CSV table of C-alpha atoms and ligand atoms in Angstrom, one decimal:
chain,number,residue,atom,x,y,z
A,1,MET,CA,0.0,0.1,0.0
A,2,THR,CA,1.4,3.4,-0.9
A,3,ARG,CA,1.3,5.8,2.0
A,4,PRO,CA,-0.1,9.3,1.4
A,5,PRO,CA,2.4,12.2,1.2
A,6,ILE,CA,2.7,13.9,4.5
A,7,ARG,CA,1.9,17.5,5.4
A,8,ILE,CA,4.9,19.3,7.0
A,9,LEU,CA,4.6,22.5,9.1
A,10,ILE,CA,7.8,24.3,9.7
A,11,LEU,CA,8.1,26.6,12.7
A,12,ALA,CA,10.8,29.1,12.1
A,13,GLY,CA,12.7,31.3,14.3
A,14,GLY,CA,12.5,35.1,14.2
A,15,HIS,CA,15.9,36.0,12.7
A,16,GLY,CA,17.1,32.6,11.4
A,17,ARG,CA,18.4,32.1,7.9
A,18,GLY,CA,15.7,29.5,7.1
A,19,SER,CA,18.4,27.3,5.6
A,20,ASN,CA,17.1,24.0,7.3
A,21,MET,CA,13.6,24.8,6.2
A,22,GLN,CA,15.0,25.3,2.7
A,23,ALA,CA,16.6,22.0,2.9
A,24,ILE,CA,13.3,20.3,3.9
A,25,ILE,CA,11.5,22.1,1.2
A,26,ASP,CA,14.1,21.0,-1.5
A,27,ALA,CA,13.9,17.4,-0.2
A,28,CYS,CA,10.2,17.3,-0.6
A,29,GLN,CA,10.6,18.8,-4.2
A,30,SER,CA,13.2,16.2,-5.2
A,31,GLY,CA,11.2,13.4,-3.9
A,32,GLN,CA,13.5,12.5,-0.9
A,33,ILE,CA,10.8,13.2,1.5
A,34,HIS,CA,7.5,11.8,0.5
A,35,GLY,CA,5.6,14.9,1.6
A,36,ARG,CA,5.2,18.8,1.2
A,37,VAL,CA,5.7,21.7,3.2
A,38,ALA,CA,2.1,22.8,3.8
A,39,GLY,CA,2.8,25.8,5.8
A,40,VAL,CA,5.4,27.9,7.8
A,41,ILE,CA,4.9,29.8,10.9
A,42,GLY,CA,7.3,32.6,11.8
A,43,SER,CA,7.3,35.3,14.5
A,44,VAL,CA,8.7,38.2,12.5
A,45,ALA,CA,7.2,39.3,9.2
A,46,GLY,CA,9.9,39.7,6.7
A,47,SER,CA,12.3,37.3,8.2
A,48,PRO,CA,14.5,35.2,5.8
A,49,ALA,CA,12.4,32.1,6.5
A,50,LEU,CA,9.3,33.9,5.7
A,51,ASP,CA,10.7,35.3,2.5
A,52,ARG,CA,11.8,31.7,1.4
A,53,ALA,CA,8.5,30.5,2.1
A,54,ALA,CA,6.8,33.3,0.0
A,55,ALA,CA,9.3,32.5,-2.8
A,56,ALA,CA,8.3,28.8,-2.8
A,57,GLY,CA,4.7,29.7,-2.8
A,58,ILE,CA,4.1,28.3,0.8
A,59,PRO,CA,1.4,29.6,2.9
A,60,ALA,CA,2.8,31.4,6.0
A,61,SER,CA,1.3,32.6,9.3
A,62,VAL,CA,3.0,35.2,11.4
A,63,VAL,CA,2.5,34.9,15.2
A,64,PRO,CA,4.3,37.7,16.8
A,65,PHE,CA,6.0,37.1,20.1
A,66,THR,CA,4.5,38.8,23.1
A,67,LYS,CA,7.1,38.7,26.0
A,68,ASP,CA,4.6,39.7,28.7
A,69,ASP,CA,1.9,37.2,27.8
A,70,PHE,CA,3.8,34.0,27.0
A,71,ALA,CA,0.7,31.8,27.6
A,72,GLY,CA,-1.3,33.9,25.1
A,73,TYR,CA,1.6,33.7,22.6
A,74,GLN,CA,1.8,29.8,23.1
A,75,SER,CA,-2.0,29.5,22.5
A,76,ALA,CA,-1.8,31.7,19.5
A,77,VAL,CA,1.0,29.4,18.2
A,78,ASP,CA,-1.1,26.3,19.0
A,79,ALA,CA,-4.0,27.6,17.1
A,80,ALA,CA,-1.8,28.4,14.0
A,81,ILE,CA,-0.3,25.0,14.2
A,82,ARG,CA,-3.8,23.3,14.5
A,83,SER,CA,-4.9,25.3,11.5
A,84,PHE,CA,-2.4,23.6,9.2
A,85,SER,CA,-3.4,20.1,10.3
A,86,PRO,CA,0.2,18.9,10.0
A,87,ASP,CA,1.3,15.2,10.0
A,88,LEU,CA,4.8,16.5,11.2
A,89,VAL,CA,5.9,19.8,12.8
A,90,CYS,CA,9.7,20.7,12.0
A,91,LEU,CA,11.2,23.4,14.3
A,92,ALA,CA,13.9,25.1,12.3
A,93,GLY,CA,15.7,27.7,14.4
A,94,TYR,CA,12.7,28.0,16.7
A,95,LEU,CA,13.7,28.8,20.1
A,96,LYS,CA,10.4,29.3,22.2
A,97,ARG,CA,9.2,26.5,24.4
A,98,LEU,CA,5.9,24.7,22.9
A,99,SER,CA,2.8,24.5,25.0
A,100,PRO,CA,2.6,21.2,27.0
A,101,ASP,CA,-0.9,20.9,25.2
A,102,ILE,CA,0.5,21.0,21.7
A,103,VAL,CA,3.6,18.6,22.8
A,104,ARG,CA,1.1,16.1,24.1
A,105,GLU,CA,-1.3,16.4,21.2
A,106,LEU,CA,1.5,15.8,18.6
A,107,ASP,CA,3.5,13.4,20.5
A,108,GLY,CA,6.1,11.8,18.3
A,109,ARG,CA,5.2,14.2,15.4
A,110,ILE,CA,7.4,17.4,16.3
A,111,MET,CA,11.0,17.2,15.4
A,112,ASN,CA,13.7,19.7,16.1
A,113,ILE,CA,17.6,20.1,15.0
A,114,HIS,CA,20.2,21.1,17.5
A,115,PRO,CA,23.7,22.1,16.4
A,116,ALA,CA,25.6,19.8,18.8
A,117,LEU,CA,25.7,16.2,20.0
A,118,ILE,CA,22.7,16.1,22.3
A,119,PRO,CA,23.0,15.5,25.5
A,120,ALA,CA,26.0,17.8,25.3
A,121,PHE,CA,26.0,21.6,24.7
A,122,CYS,CA,22.2,21.9,24.7
A,123,GLY,CA,19.4,23.0,26.9
A,124,GLN,CA,17.8,26.5,27.7
A,125,GLY,CA,19.9,29.3,26.4
A,126,MET,CA,22.3,27.0,24.3
A,127,TYR,CA,21.7,28.2,20.7
A,128,GLY,CA,23.4,29.8,17.9
A,129,GLU,CA,27.0,30.7,18.3
A,130,ARG,CA,27.0,30.0,22.0
A,131,VAL,CA,26.9,26.3,21.2
A,132,HIS,CA,30.0,26.3,19.2
A,133,GLN,CA,31.7,28.6,21.3
A,134,ALA,CA,31.0,26.3,24.3
A,135,VAL,CA,32.2,23.3,22.3
A,136,LEU,CA,35.5,25.2,21.4
A,137,GLU,CA,36.1,26.2,25.1
A,138,SER,CA,35.4,22.7,26.2
A,139,GLY,CA,38.3,21.3,24.1
A,140,ALA,CA,36.1,18.6,22.6
A,141,LYS,CA,37.7,17.1,19.4
A,142,PHE,CA,34.2,16.4,17.9
A,143,SER,CA,30.9,18.1,17.4
A,144,GLY,CA,27.9,17.6,15.3
A,145,CYS,CA,24.1,18.0,15.1
A,146,THR,CA,21.2,16.1,16.5
A,147,VAL,CA,17.6,15.6,15.2
A,148,HIS,CA,15.3,14.7,18.0
A,149,PHE,CA,11.7,14.6,18.7
A,150,VAL,CA,10.3,17.3,20.9
A,151,ASP,CA,9.2,16.7,24.5
A,152,GLU,CA,8.2,19.1,27.0
A,153,GLY,CA,11.8,20.1,28.0
A,154,TYR,CA,14.7,21.7,26.1
A,155,ASP,CA,16.5,19.3,23.7
A,156,THR,CA,15.5,16.4,25.9
A,157,GLY,CA,13.3,14.3,23.5
A,158,PRO,CA,14.3,11.1,21.8
A,159,ILE,CA,17.2,11.2,19.4
A,160,ILE,CA,16.4,10.3,15.8
A,161,MET,CA,19.6,10.9,14.1
A,162,GLN,CA,23.1,12.5,14.6
A,163,ALA,CA,26.0,13.4,12.5
A,164,VAL,CA,29.5,14.0,13.7
A,165,VAL,CA,32.2,16.5,12.5
A,166,PRO,CA,35.8,17.0,13.8
A,167,VAL,CA,36.8,20.2,15.6
A,168,GLU,CA,39.9,21.6,13.9
A,169,ASP,CA,42.7,23.3,15.8
A,170,ASP,CA,42.1,26.6,14.0
A,171,ASP,CA,38.3,26.5,14.3
A,172,THR,CA,36.3,29.6,15.4
A,173,PRO,CA,32.6,29.3,16.2
A,174,ALA,CA,31.7,30.4,12.7
A,175,THR,CA,33.8,27.8,10.9
A,176,LEU,CA,32.7,25.0,13.3
A,177,ALA,CA,29.0,26.2,12.8
A,178,ALA,CA,29.5,26.0,8.9
A,179,ARG,CA,30.8,22.5,9.2
A,180,VAL,CA,27.9,21.4,11.5
A,181,LEU,CA,25.3,23.2,9.2
A,182,GLU,CA,26.3,21.3,6.3
A,183,GLN,CA,25.4,18.1,8.2
A,184,GLU,CA,22.2,19.6,9.5
A,185,HIS,CA,21.0,20.1,5.9
A,186,ARG,CA,21.7,16.3,5.4
A,187,ILE,CA,20.3,14.7,8.5
A,188,TYR,CA,17.1,16.8,9.0
A,189,PRO,CA,15.6,16.0,5.5
A,190,ALA,CA,16.7,12.3,5.9
A,191,SER,CA,14.9,12.2,9.4
A,192,ALA,CA,11.7,13.6,8.0
A,193,ALA,CA,12.0,11.2,5.0
A,194,LEU,CA,12.0,8.2,7.5
A,195,PHE,CA,9.1,9.6,9.4
A,196,ALA,CA,7.2,10.2,6.0
A,197,GLU,CA,7.9,6.4,5.3
A,198,GLY,CA,6.6,5.4,8.8
A,199,ARG,CA,9.9,4.1,9.5
A,200,LEU,CA,10.6,5.8,12.9
A,201,ARG,CA,9.4,4.0,16.1
A,202,ILE,CA,9.8,5.5,19.7
A,203,GLU,CA,10.8,3.0,22.2
A,204,ALA,CA,11.2,4.8,25.6
A,205,ARG,CA,14.2,7.0,25.0
A,206,ARG,CA,15.3,5.3,21.9
A,207,VAL,CA,14.2,5.8,18.3
A,208,ARG,CA,14.4,2.6,16.3
A,209,THR,CA,14.6,3.0,12.6
A,210,LEU,CA,12.8,0.2,10.8
A,211,PRO,CA,14.1,-1.3,7.6
A,212,ALA,CA,12.8,-0.1,4.2
A,213,PRO,CA,10.0,-2.1,3.0
A,214,VAL,CA,11.1,-4.7,0.3
A,215,GLY,CA,9.8,-4.1,-3.3
B,1,GRF,C1,20.4,25.9,13.1
B,1,GRF,O1,21.8,25.9,13.5
B,1,GRF,C2,19.8,24.8,14.0
B,1,GRF,O2,20.5,23.7,14.2
B,1,GRF,C3,19.2,25.5,15.0
B,1,GRF,O3,19.0,26.8,14.6
B,1,GRF,C4,19.5,27.1,13.5
B,1,GRF,C5,18.7,27.6,12.4
B,1,GRF,O4,19.4,27.8,11.2
B,1,GRF,N1,18.1,25.0,15.8
B,1,GRF,P1,18.5,28.0,9.8
B,1,GRF,O5,17.6,29.0,10.2
B,1,GRF,O6,17.8,26.7,9.5
B,1,GRF,O7,19.4,28.5,8.7
């Protein structure tokens, strides 16, 4: 039986480049992911991610971030998510905590990518250049990136896929970030592709990848 293509919703960060979102859009268009990006939610109109969505003809919603009413903001995000009826939600540079309601409702259907090897160099406040700076300061010889399912914590959900890169002696946060980003663009679409094929099974903390069906 052929599976129907999945509807993917991207939650983009306010000021991110939208490059992971683009990698997922491209992977849908090339057929690597059996699905399509049905919508994008951003928090700042005119952000690079929303510009990319417009260029790709993908419907977008803007949910402005309201610092003094975080619960109200979360409910507005929840409503926007539900309005797209997604099969899969991919966070791409989205830094805000999702409401416990939506996390429960879409359990096992929300993914995030983090630019380090979870459970190291992650958690609240660990994003962007800070991650790579912390890796360099630690003296670690390897870093990488992690795609994981989202639970109610920061970067604590079950790990789907990781890629490892070497830390070079002359690395700066920027050069390390660029090496990691290249791998992000590979493993995020690959994870979404496995999800679309129904090949990810969560067993407690571990995510098992089921073999591809024969024929
Ligand atoms: C990526 O480094 C990702 O790992 C992190 O946020 C960044 C988003 O970059 N969660 P982009 O907007 O996808 O280019």
